[in-house]
GROMACS .gro file of C-alpha atoms in nm:
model
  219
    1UNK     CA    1   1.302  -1.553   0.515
    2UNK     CA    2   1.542  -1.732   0.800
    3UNK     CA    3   1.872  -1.810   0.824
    4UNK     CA    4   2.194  -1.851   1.036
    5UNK     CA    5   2.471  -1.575   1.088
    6UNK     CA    6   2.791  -1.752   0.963
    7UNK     CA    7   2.985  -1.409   1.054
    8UNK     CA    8   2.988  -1.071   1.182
    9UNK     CA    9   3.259  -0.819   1.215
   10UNK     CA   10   3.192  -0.553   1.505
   11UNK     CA   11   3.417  -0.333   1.388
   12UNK     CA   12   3.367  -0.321   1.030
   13UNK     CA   13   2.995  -0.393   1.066
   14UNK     CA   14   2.964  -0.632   0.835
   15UNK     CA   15   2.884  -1.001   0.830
   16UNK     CA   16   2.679  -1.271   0.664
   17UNK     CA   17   2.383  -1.507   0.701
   18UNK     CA   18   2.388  -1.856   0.522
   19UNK     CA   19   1.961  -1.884   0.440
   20UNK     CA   20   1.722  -2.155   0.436
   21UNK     CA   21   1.715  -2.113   0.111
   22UNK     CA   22   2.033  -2.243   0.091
   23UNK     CA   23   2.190  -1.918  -0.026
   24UNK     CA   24   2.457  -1.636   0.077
   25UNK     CA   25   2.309  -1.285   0.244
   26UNK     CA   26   2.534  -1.015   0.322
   27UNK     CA   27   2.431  -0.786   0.572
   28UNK     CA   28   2.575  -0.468   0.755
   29UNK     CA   29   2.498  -0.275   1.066
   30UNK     CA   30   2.267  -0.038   0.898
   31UNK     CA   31   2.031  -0.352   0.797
   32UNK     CA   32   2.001  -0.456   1.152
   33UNK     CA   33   1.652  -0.410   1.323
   34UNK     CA   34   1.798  -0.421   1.707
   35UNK     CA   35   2.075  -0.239   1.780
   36UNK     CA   36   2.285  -0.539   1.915
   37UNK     CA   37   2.401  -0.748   1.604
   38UNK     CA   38   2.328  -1.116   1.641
   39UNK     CA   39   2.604  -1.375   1.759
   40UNK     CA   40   2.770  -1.612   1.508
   41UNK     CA   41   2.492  -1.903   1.451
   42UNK     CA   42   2.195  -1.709   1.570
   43UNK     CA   43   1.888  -1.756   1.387
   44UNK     CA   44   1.733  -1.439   1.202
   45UNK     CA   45   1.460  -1.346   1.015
   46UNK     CA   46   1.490  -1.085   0.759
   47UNK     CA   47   1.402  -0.937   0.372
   48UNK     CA   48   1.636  -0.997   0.109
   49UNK     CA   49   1.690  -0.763  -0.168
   50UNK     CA   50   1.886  -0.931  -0.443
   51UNK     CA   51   2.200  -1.065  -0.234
   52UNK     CA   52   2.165  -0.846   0.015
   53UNK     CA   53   1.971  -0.919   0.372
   54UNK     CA   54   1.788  -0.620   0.525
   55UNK     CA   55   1.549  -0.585   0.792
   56UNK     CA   56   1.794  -0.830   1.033
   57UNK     CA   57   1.641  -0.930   1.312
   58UNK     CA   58   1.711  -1.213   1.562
   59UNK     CA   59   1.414  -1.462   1.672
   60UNK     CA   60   1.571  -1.654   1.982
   61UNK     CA   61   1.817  -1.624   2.169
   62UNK     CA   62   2.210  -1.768   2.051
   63UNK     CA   63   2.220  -2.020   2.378
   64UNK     CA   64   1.825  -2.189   2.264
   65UNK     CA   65   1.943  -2.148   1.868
   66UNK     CA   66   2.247  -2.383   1.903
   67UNK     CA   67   2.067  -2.624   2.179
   68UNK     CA   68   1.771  -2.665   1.893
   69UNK     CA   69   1.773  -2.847   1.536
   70UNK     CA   70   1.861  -2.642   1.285
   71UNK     CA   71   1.507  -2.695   1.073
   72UNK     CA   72   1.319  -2.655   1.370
   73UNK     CA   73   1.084  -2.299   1.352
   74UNK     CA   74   1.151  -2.104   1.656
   75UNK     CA   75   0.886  -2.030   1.916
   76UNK     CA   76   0.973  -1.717   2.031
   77UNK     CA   77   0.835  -1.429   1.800
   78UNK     CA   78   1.055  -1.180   1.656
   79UNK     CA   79   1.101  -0.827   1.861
   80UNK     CA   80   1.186  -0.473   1.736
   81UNK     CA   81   1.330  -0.217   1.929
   82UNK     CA   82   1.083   0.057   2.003
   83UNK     CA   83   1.053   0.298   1.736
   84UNK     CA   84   1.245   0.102   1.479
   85UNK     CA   85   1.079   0.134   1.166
   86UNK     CA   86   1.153  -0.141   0.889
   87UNK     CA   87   1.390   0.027   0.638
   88UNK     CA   88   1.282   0.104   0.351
   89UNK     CA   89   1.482   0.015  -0.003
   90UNK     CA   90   1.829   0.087  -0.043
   91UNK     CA   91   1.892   0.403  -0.254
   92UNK     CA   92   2.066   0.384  -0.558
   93UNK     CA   93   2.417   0.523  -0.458
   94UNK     CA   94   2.390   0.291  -0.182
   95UNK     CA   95   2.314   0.020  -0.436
   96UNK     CA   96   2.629   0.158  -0.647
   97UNK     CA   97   2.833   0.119  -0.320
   98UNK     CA   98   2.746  -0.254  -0.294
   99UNK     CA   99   2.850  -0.336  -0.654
  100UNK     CA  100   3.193  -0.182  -0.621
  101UNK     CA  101   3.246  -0.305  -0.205
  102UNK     CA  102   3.046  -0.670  -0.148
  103UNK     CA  103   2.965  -0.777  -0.447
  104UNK     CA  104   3.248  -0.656  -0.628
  105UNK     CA  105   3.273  -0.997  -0.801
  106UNK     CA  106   2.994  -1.172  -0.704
  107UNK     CA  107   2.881  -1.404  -1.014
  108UNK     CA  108   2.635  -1.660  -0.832
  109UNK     CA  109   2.370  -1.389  -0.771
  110UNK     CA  110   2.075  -1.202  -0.917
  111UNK     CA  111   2.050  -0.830  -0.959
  112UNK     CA  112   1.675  -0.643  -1.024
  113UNK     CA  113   1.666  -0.380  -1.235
  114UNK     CA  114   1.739  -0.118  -1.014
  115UNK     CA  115   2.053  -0.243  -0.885
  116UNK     CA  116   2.201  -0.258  -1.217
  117UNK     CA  117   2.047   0.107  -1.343
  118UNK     CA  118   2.161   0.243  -1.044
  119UNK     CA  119   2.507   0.136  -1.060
  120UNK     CA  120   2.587   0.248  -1.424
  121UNK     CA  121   2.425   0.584  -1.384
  122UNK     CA  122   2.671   0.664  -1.076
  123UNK     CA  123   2.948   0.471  -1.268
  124UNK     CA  124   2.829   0.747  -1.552
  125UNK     CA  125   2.894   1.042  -1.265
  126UNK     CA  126   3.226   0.933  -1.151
  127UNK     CA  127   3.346   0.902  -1.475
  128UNK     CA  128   3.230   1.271  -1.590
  129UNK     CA  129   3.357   1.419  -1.251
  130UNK     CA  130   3.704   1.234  -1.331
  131UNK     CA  131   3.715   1.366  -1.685
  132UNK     CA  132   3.624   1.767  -1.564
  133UNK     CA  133   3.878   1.676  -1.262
  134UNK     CA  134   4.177   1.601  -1.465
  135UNK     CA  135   4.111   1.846  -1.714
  136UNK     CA  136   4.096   2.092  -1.441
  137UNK     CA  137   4.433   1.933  -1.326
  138UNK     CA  138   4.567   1.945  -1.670
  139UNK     CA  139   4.505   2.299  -1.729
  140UNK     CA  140   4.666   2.404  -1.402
  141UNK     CA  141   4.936   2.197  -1.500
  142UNK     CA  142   5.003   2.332  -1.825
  143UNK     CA  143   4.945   2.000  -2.023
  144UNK     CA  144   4.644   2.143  -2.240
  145UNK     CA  145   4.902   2.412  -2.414
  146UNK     CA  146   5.169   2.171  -2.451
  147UNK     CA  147   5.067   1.800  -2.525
  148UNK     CA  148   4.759   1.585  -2.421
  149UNK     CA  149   4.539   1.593  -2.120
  150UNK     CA  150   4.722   1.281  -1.938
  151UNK     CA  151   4.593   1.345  -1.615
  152UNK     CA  152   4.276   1.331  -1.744
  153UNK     CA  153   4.301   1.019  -1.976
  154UNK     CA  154   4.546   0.877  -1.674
  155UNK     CA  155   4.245   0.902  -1.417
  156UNK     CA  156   3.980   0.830  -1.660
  157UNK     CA  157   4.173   0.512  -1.742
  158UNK     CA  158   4.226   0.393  -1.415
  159UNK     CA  159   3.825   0.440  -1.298
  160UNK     CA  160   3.789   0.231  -1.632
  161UNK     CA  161   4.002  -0.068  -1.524
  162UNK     CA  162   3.881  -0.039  -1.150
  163UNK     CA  163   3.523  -0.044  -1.233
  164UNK     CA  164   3.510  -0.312  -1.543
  165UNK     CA  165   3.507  -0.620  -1.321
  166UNK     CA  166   3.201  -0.458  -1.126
  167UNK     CA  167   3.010  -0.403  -1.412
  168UNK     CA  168   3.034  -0.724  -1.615
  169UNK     CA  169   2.949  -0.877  -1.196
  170UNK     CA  170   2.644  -0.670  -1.200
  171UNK     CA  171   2.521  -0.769  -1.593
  172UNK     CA  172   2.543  -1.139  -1.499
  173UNK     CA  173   2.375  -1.095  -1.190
  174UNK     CA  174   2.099  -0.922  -1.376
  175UNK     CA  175   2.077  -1.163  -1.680
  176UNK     CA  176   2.037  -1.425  -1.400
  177UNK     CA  177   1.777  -1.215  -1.271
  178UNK     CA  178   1.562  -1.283  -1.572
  179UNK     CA  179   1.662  -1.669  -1.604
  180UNK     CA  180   1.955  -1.628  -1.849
  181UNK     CA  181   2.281  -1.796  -1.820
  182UNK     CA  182   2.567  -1.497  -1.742
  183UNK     CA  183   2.780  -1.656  -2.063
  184UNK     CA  184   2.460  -1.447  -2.277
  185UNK     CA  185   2.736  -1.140  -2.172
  186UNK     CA  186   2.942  -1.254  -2.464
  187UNK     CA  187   2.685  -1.041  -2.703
  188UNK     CA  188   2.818  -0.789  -2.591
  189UNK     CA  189   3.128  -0.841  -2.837
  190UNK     CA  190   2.902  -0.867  -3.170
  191UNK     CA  191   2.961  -0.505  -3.294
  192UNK     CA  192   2.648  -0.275  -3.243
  193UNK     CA  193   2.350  -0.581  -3.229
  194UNK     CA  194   2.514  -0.720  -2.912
  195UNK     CA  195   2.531  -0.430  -2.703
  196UNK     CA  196   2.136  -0.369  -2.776
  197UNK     CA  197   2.048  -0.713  -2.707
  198UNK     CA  198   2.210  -0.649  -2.372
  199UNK     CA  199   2.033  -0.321  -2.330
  200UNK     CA  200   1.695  -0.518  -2.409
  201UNK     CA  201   1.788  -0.783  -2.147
  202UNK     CA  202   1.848  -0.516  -1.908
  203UNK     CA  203   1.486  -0.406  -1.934
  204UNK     CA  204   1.301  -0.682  -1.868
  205UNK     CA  205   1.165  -0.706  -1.517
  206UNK     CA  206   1.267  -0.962  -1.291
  207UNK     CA  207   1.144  -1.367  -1.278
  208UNK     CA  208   0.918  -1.363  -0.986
  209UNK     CA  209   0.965  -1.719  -0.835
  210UNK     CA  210   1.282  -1.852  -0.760
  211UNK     CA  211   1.505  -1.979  -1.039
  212UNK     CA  212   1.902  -2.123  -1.050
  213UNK     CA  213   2.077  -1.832  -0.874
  214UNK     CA  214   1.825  -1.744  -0.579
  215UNK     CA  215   1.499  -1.567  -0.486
  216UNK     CA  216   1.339  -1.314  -0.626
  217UNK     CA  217   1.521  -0.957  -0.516
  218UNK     CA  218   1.328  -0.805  -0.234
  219UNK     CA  219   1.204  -1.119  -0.104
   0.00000   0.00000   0.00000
């Protein structure tokens, strides 16, 4: 797919690409092909993967980009640096690292199955570590022999409140990734049934065309 940079930040390596799809791509240093990161409206080329652009690379230069129409292909083919390999997917902690950093709240998006999996099974893992942590703490503190584990229900409760707006981001993103409307969420307050309808949802593998909320993740 191409697109325009609409930002980059050097030193937090981080920026974003507005596409021709008419949709938003985040992007970061690591998903650059070149080393230099393209200018503010430089036209790129690259692979999407959900809402996330990887595989960044620049085909003109910024000065014939601007001087050109914005529709208008470029002639110059694409270059990689040599022995720059195309990056393969993201793994899942990385995936778990966009869904609590970038798309912390991001709504308007879609999210294939392995985005969502992967972030609840490290959202799992932080919340076991925390619970062993604060029992640890509690015990050293003497709070097992005297009253409850608070530094362990303390901790555990704060993870819970930091990570809820993540996860209900990432279910809508992957109920639009199957063509549902994010408000099918609400199931998940019918006791028992809701939850599993969820669960089903969560299983079913993404629309391959286009739909509402974007492409298909991964291009």
């Amino acid at each position: 797919m191409r697109g325009e940079v609409l930002y980059f930040d050097d030193q937090r390596g981080i920026g974003f690409i507005d596409g021709d799809d008419g949709n938003r791509y985040h992007f970061a240093s690591p998903d650059l092909v070149a080393a230099a990161a393209p200018g503010k409206g430089a036209k790129v080329e690259f692979l999407t993967e959900g809402n996330r652009a990887r595989d960044v690379m620049a085909v003109g230069s910024r000065t014939e980009n601007a001087a050109g129409p914005r529709d208008e292909p470029s002639t110059i083919a694409p270059t990689r640096l040599a022995g720059n390999k195309p990056r393969g997917r993201r793994s899942l902690f990385g995936l778990f690292l966009d869904c609590v950093t970038i798309s912390y709240a991001r709504l308007g998006a879609r999210a294939p199955r392995r985005e969502f999996w992967g972030f609840f099974l490290f959202v799992f893992i932080v919340m076991v570590v925390a619970i062993f942590a604060g029992l640890i703490a509690d015990g050293v503190a003497g709070n097992l022999d005297r009253e409850e584990p608070v530094l362990a229900l303390g901790l555990t409760g704060i993870l819970v409140l930091a990570l809820a707006l993540p996860s209900i981001a990432v279910t809508i993103r992957r109920l639009h990734d199957i063509g549902l409307s994010g408000w099918f969420i609400l199931l998940g307050f019918v006791p028992t049934v809701g939850n599993l309808i969820i669960l089903v949802f969560a299983l079913i593998p993404s629309q391959k065309s286009e739909n509402k909320w974007g492409p298909p993740p991964g291009g």
